[in-house]
PDB file of C-alpha atoms in Angstrom:
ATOM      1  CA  UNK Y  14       4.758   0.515  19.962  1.00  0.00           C
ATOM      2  CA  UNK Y  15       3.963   3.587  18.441  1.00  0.00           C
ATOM      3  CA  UNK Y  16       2.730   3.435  14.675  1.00  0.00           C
ATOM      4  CA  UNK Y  17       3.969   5.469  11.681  1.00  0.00           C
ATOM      5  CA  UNK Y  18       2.651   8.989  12.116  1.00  0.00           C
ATOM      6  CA  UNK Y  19       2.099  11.596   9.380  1.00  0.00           C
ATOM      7  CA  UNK Y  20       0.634  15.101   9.059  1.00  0.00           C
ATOM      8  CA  UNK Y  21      -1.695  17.091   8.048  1.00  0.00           C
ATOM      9  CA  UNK Y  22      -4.600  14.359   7.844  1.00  0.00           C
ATOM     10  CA  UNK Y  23      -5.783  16.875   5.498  1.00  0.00           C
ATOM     11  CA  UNK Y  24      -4.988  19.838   2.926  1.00  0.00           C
ATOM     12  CA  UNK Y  25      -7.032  21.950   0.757  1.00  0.00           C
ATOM     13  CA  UNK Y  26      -4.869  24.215  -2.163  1.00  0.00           C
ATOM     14  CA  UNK Y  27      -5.161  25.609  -4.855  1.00  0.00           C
ATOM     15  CA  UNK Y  28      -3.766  24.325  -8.001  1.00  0.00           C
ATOM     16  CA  UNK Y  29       0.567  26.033  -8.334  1.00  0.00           C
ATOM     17  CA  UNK Y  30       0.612  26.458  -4.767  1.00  0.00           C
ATOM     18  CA  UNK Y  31       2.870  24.116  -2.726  1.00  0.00           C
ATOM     19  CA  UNK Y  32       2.305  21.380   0.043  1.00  0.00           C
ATOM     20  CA  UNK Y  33       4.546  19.705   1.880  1.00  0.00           C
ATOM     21  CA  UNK Y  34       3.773  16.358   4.478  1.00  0.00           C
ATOM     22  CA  UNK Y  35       5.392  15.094   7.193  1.00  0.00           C
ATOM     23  CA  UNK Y  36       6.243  11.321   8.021  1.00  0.00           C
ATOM     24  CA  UNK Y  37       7.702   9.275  11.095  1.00  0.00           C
ATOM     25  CA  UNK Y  38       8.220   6.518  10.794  1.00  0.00           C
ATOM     26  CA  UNK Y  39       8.338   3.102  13.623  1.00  0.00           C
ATOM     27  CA  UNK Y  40      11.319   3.516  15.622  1.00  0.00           C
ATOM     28  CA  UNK Y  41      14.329   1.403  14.050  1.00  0.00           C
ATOM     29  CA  UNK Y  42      12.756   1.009  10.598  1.00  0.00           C
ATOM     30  CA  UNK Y  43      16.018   1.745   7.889  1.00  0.00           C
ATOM     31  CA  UNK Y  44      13.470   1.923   4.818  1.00  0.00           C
ATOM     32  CA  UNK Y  45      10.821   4.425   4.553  1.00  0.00           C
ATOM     33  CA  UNK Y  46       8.521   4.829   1.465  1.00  0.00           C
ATOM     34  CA  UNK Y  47       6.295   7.285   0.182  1.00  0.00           C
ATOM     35  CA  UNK Y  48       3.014   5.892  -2.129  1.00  0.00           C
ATOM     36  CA  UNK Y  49       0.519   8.133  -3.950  1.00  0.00           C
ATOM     37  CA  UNK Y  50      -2.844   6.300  -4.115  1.00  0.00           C
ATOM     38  CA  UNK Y  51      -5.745   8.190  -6.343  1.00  0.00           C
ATOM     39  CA  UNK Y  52      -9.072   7.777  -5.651  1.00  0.00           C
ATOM     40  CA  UNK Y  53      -9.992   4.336  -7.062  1.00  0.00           C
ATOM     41  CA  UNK Y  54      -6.311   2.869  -7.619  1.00  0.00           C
ATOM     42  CA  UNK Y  55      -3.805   1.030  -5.136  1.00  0.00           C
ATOM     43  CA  UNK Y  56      -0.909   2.631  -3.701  1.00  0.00           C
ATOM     44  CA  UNK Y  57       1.979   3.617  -6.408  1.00  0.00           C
ATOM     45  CA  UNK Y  58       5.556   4.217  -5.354  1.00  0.00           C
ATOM     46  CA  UNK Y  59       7.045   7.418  -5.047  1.00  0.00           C
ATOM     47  CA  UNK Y  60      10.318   7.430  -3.449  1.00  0.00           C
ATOM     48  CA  UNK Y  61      12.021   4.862  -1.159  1.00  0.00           C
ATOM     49  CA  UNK Y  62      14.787   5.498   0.902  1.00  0.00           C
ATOM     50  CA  UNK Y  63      17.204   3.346   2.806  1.00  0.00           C
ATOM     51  CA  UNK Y  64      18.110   4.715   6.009  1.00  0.00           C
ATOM     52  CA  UNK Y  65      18.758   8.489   4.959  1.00  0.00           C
ATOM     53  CA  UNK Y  66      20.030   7.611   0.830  1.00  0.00           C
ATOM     54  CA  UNK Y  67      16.949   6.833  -1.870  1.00  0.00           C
ATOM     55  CA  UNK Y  68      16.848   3.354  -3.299  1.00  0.00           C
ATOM     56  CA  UNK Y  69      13.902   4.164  -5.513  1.00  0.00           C
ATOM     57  CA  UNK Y  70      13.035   7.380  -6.405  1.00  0.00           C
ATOM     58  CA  UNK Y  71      11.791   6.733 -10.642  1.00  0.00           C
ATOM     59  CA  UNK Y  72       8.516   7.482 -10.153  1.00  0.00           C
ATOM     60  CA  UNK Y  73       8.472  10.389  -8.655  1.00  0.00           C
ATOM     61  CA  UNK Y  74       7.604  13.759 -10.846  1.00  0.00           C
ATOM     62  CA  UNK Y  75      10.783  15.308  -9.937  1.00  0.00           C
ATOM     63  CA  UNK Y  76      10.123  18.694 -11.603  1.00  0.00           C
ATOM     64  CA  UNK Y  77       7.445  19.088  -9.047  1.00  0.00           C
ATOM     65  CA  UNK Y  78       8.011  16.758  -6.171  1.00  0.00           C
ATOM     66  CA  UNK Y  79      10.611  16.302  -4.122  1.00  0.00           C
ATOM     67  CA  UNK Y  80      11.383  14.416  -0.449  1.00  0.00           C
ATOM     68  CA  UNK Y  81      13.989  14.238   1.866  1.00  0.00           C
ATOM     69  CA  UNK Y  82      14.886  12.097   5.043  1.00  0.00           C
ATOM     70  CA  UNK Y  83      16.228  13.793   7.733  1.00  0.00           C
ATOM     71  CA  UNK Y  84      19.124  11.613   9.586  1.00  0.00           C
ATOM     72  CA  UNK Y  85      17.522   8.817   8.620  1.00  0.00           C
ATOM     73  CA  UNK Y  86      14.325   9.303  10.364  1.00  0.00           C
ATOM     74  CA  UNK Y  87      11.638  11.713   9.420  1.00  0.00           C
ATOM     75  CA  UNK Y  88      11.006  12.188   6.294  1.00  0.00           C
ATOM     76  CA  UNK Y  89       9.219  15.388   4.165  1.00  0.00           C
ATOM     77  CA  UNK Y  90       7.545  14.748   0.812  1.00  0.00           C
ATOM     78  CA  UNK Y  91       6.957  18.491  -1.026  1.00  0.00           C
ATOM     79  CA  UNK Y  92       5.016  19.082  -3.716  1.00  0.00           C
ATOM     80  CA  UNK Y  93       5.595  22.626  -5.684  1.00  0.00           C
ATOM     81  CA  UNK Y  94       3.522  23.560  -7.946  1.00  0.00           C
ATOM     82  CA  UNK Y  95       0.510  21.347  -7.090  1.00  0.00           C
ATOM     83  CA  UNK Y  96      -1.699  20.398 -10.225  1.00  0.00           C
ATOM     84  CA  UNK Y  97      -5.113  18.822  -9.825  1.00  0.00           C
ATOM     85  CA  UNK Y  98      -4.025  15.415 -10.695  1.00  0.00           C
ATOM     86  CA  UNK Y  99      -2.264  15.148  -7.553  1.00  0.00           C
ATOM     87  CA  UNK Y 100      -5.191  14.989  -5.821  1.00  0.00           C
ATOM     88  CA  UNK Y 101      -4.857  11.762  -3.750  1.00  0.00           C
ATOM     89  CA  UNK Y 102      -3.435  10.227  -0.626  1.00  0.00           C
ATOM     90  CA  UNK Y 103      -0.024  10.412   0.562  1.00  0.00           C
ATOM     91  CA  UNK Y 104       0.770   7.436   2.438  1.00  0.00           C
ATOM     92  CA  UNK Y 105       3.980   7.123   4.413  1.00  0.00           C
ATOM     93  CA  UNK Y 106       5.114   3.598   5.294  1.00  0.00           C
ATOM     94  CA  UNK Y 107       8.273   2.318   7.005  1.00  0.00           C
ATOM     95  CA  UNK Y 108       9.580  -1.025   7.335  1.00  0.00           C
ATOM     96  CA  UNK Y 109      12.593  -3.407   8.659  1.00  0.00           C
ATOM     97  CA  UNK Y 110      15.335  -4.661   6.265  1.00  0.00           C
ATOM     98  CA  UNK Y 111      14.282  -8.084   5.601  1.00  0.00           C
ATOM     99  CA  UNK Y 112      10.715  -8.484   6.482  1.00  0.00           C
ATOM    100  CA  UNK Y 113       9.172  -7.476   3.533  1.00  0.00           C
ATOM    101  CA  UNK Y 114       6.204  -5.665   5.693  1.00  0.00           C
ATOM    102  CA  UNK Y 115       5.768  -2.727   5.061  1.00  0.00           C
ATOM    103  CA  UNK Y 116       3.457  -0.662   8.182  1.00  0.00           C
ATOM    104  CA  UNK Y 117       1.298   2.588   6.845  1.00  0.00           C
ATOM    105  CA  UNK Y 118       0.332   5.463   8.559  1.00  0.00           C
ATOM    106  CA  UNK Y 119      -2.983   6.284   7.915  1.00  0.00           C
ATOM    107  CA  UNK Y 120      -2.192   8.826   5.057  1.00  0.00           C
ATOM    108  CA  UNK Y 121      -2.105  12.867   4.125  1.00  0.00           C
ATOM    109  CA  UNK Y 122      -5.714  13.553   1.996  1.00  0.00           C
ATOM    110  CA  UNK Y 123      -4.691  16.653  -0.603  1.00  0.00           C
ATOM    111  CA  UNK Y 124      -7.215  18.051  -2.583  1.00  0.00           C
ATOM    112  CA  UNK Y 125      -5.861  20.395  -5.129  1.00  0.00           C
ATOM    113  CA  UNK Y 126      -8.335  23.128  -6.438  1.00  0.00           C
TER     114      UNK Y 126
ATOM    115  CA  UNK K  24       8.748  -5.334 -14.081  1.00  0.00           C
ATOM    116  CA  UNK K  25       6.815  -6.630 -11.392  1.00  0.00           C
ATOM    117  CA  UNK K  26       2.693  -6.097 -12.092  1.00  0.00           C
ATOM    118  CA  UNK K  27      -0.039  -7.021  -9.969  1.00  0.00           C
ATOM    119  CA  UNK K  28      -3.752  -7.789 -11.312  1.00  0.00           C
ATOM    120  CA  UNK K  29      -6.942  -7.947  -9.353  1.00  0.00           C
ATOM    121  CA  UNK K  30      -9.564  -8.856 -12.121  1.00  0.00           C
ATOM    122  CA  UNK K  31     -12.616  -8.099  -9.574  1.00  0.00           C
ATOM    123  CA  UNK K  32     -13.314  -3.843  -9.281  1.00  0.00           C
ATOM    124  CA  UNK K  33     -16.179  -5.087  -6.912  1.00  0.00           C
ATOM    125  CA  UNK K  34     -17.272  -8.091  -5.200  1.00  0.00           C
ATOM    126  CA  UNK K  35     -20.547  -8.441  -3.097  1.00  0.00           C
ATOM    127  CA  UNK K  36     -20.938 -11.620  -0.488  1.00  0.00           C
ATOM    128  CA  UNK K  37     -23.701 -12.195   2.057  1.00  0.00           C
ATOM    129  CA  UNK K  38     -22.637 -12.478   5.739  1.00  0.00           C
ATOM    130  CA  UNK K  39     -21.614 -15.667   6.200  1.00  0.00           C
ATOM    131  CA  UNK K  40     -20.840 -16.813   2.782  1.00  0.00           C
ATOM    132  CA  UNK K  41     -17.072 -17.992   1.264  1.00  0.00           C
ATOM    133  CA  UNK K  42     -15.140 -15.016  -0.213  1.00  0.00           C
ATOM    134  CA  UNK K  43     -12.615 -15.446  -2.602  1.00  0.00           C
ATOM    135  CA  UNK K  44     -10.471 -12.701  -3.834  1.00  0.00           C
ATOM    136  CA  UNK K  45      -8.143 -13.441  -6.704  1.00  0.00           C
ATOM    137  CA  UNK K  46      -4.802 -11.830  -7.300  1.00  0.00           C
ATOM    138  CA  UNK K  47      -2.537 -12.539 -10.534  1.00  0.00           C
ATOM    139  CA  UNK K  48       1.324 -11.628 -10.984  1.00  0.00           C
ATOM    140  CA  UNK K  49       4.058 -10.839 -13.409  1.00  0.00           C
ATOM    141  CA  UNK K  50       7.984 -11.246 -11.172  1.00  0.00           C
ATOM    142  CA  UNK K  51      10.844 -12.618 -13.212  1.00  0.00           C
ATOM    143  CA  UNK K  52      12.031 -14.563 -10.303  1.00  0.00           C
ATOM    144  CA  UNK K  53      10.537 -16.031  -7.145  1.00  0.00           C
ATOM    145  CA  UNK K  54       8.093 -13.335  -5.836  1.00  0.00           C
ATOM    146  CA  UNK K  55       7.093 -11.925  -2.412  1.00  0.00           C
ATOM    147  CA  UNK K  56       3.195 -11.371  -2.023  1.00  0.00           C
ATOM    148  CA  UNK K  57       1.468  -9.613   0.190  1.00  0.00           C
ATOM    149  CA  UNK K  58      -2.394  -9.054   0.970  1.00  0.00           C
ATOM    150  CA  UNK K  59      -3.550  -5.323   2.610  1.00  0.00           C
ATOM    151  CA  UNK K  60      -6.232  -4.618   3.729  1.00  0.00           C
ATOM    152  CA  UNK K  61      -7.692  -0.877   3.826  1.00  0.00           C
ATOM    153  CA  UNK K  62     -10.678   0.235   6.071  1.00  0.00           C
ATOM    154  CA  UNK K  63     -12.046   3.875   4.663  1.00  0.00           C
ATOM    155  CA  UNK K  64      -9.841   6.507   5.829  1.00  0.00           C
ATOM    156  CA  UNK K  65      -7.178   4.517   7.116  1.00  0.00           C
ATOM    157  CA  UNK K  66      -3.652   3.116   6.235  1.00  0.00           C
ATOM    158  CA  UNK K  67      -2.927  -0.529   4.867  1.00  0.00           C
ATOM    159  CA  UNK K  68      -2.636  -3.208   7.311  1.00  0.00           C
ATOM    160  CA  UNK K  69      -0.887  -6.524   6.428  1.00  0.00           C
ATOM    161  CA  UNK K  70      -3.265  -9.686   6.439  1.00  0.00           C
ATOM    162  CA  UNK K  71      -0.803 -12.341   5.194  1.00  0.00           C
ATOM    163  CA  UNK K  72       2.702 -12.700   3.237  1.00  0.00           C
ATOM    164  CA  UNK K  73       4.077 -15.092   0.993  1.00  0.00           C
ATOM    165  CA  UNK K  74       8.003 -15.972   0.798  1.00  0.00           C
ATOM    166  CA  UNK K  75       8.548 -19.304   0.770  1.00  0.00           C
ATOM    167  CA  UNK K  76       7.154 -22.596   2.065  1.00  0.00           C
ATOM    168  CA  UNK K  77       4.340 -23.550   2.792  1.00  0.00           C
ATOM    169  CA  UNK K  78       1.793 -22.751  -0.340  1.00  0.00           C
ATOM    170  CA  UNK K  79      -0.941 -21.656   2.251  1.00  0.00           C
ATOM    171  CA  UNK K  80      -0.215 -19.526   3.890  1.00  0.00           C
ATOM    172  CA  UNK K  81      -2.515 -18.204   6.894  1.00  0.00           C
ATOM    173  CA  UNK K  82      -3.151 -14.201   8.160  1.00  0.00           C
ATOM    174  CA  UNK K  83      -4.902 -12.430  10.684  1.00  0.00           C
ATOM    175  CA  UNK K  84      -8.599 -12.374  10.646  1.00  0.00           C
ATOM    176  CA  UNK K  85      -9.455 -15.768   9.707  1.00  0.00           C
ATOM    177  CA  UNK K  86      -7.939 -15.055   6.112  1.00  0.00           C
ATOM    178  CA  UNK K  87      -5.773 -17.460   4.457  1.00  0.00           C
ATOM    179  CA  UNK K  88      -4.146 -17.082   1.110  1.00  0.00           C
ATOM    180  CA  UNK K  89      -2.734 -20.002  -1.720  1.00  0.00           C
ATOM    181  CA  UNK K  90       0.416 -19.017  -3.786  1.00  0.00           C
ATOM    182  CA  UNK K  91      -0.161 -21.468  -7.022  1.00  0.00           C
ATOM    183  CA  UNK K  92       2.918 -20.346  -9.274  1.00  0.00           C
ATOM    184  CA  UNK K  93       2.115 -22.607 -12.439  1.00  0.00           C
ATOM    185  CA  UNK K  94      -0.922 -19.943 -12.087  1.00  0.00           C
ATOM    186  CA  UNK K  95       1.235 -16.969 -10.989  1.00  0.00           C
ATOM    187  CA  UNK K  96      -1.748 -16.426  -9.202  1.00  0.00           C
ATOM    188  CA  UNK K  97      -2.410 -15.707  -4.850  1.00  0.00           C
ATOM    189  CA  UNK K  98      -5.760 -15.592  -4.111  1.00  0.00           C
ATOM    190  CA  UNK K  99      -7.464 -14.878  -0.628  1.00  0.00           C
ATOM    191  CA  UNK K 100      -9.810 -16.612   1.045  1.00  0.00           C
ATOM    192  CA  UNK K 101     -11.720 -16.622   3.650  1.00  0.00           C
ATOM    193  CA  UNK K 102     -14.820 -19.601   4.552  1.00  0.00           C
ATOM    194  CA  UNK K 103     -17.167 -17.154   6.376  1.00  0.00           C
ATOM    195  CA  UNK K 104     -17.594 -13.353   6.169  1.00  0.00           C
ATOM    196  CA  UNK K 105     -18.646 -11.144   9.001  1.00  0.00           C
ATOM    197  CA  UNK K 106     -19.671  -7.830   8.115  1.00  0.00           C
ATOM    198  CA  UNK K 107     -16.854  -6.291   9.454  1.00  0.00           C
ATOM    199  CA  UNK K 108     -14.657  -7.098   7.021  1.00  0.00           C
ATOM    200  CA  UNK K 109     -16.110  -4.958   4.238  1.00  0.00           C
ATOM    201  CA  UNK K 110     -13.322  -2.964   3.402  1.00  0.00           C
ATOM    202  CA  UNK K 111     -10.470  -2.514   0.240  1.00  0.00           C
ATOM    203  CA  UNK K 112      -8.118  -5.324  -0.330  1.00  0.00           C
ATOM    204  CA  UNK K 113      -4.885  -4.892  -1.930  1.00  0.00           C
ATOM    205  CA  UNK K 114      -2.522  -7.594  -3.612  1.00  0.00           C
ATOM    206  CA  UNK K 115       1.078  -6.518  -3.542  1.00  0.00           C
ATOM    207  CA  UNK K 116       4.152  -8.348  -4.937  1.00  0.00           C
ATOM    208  CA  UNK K 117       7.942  -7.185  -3.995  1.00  0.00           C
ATOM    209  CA  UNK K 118      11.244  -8.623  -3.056  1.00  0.00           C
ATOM    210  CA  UNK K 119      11.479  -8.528   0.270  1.00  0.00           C
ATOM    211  CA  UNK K 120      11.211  -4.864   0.978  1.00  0.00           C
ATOM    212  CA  UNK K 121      12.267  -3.523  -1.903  1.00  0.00           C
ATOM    213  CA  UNK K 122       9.606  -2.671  -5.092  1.00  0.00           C
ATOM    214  CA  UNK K 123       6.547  -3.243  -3.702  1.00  0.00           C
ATOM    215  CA  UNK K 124       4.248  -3.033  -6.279  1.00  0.00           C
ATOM    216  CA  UNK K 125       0.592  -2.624  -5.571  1.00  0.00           C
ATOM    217  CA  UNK K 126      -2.698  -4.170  -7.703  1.00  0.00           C
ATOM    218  CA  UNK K 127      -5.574  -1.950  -8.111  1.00  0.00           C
ATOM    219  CA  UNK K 128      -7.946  -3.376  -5.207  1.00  0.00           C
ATOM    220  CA  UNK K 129     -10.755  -5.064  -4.689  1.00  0.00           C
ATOM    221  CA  UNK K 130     -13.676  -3.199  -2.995  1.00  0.00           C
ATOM    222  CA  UNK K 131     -15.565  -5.994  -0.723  1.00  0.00           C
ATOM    223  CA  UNK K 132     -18.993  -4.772   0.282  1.00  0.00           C
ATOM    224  CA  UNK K 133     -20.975  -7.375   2.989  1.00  0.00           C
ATOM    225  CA  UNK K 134     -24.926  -8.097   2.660  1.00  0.00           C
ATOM    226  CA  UNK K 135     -26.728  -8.569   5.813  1.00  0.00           C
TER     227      UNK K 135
END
């Protein structure tokens, strides 16, 4: 079974330029979530969405970041303008409806100059 | 508000010794915990879960886990460390899917 897959692995920008990341997620999974972790600190919610609809979206910086899901599969987080505290990882992670387990891909490094 | 704490930054163990990593929780109702565990440059991957049952609860590895809720606390265990196991660990409380909230981590580094 293939895993959850995102790109780039890795981005260099400068800070007010944009970014965007890609995510796809395990075949059949309904919820997939986005997590910012900073260097140092677990994984904090961004936006979680339920098939193709968001379920939790409160933490995300919505005058700069924004995500969409795509027919309820792939799923794009942007980020527009980038400031240097969003330097961190971007980990995508899907998961079935009533398993509580939530898979990770291994995560989109940004480094924001 | 769900919050997760994981008092230890840092914890050092010799190869071979007992680790125990503790996790505390705030969850107004009956919680679902989770233990990750995060090798450098790589995603999370699940080592247990906790959602009702059993107290102990076992995971993969040779980890094993004890939800004490007069504690609101789920700490990880594990009675002999290999050195391959020196990684990040992260405590995670949710319901079900939904919420997951993550604790800081715990950075485990193995002595030879």
């Amino acid at each position: 079974e293939a895993g959850v897959a995102q790109s780039p692995r890795y981005k260099i920008i400068e800070k007010r330029q944009s970014v965007a990341f890609w995510c796809n997620p395990i075949s059949g999974h309904a919820t997939l979530y986005w997590y910012q972790q900073i260097l140092g600190q677990g994984p904090k919610l961004l936006i979680q969405f339920q098939n193709n609809g968001v379920v939790d979206d409160s933490q995300l910086p919505k005058d700069r970041f924004s995500a969409e899901r795509l027919k309820g599969v792939d799923s794009t987080l942007k980020i527009q303008p980038a400031k240097l505290e969003d330097s961190a990882v971007y980990l995508c992670a899907s998961s079935q409806d009533r398993t509580g387990e939530l898979f990770f891909g291994e995560g989109s490094r940004l480094t924001v100059l | 508000a769900q919050s997760v704490t994981q008092p230890d930054i840092h914890i050092t163990v010799s190869e071979g010794a007992s680790l125990e990593l503790r996790c505390n929780y705030s969850y107004g109702a009956t919680p679902y915990l989770f233990w990750y565990v995060q090798s450098p440059g790589q995603g999370l991957q699940l080592l247990l879960k906790y959602f009702s049952g059993d107290t102990l609860v076992q995971g993969i590895k040779g980890f094993e886990a004890e939800f004490k809720r007069s504690q609101s606390s789920f700490n990880l265990r594990k009675p002999s460390v290999h050195w391959s196991d020196a990684a990040e660990y992260f405590c995670a409380v949710g319901a079900q899917n939904n919420d997951m909230r993550f604790g800081a981590g715990t950075r485990l580094t193995v002595k030879p």
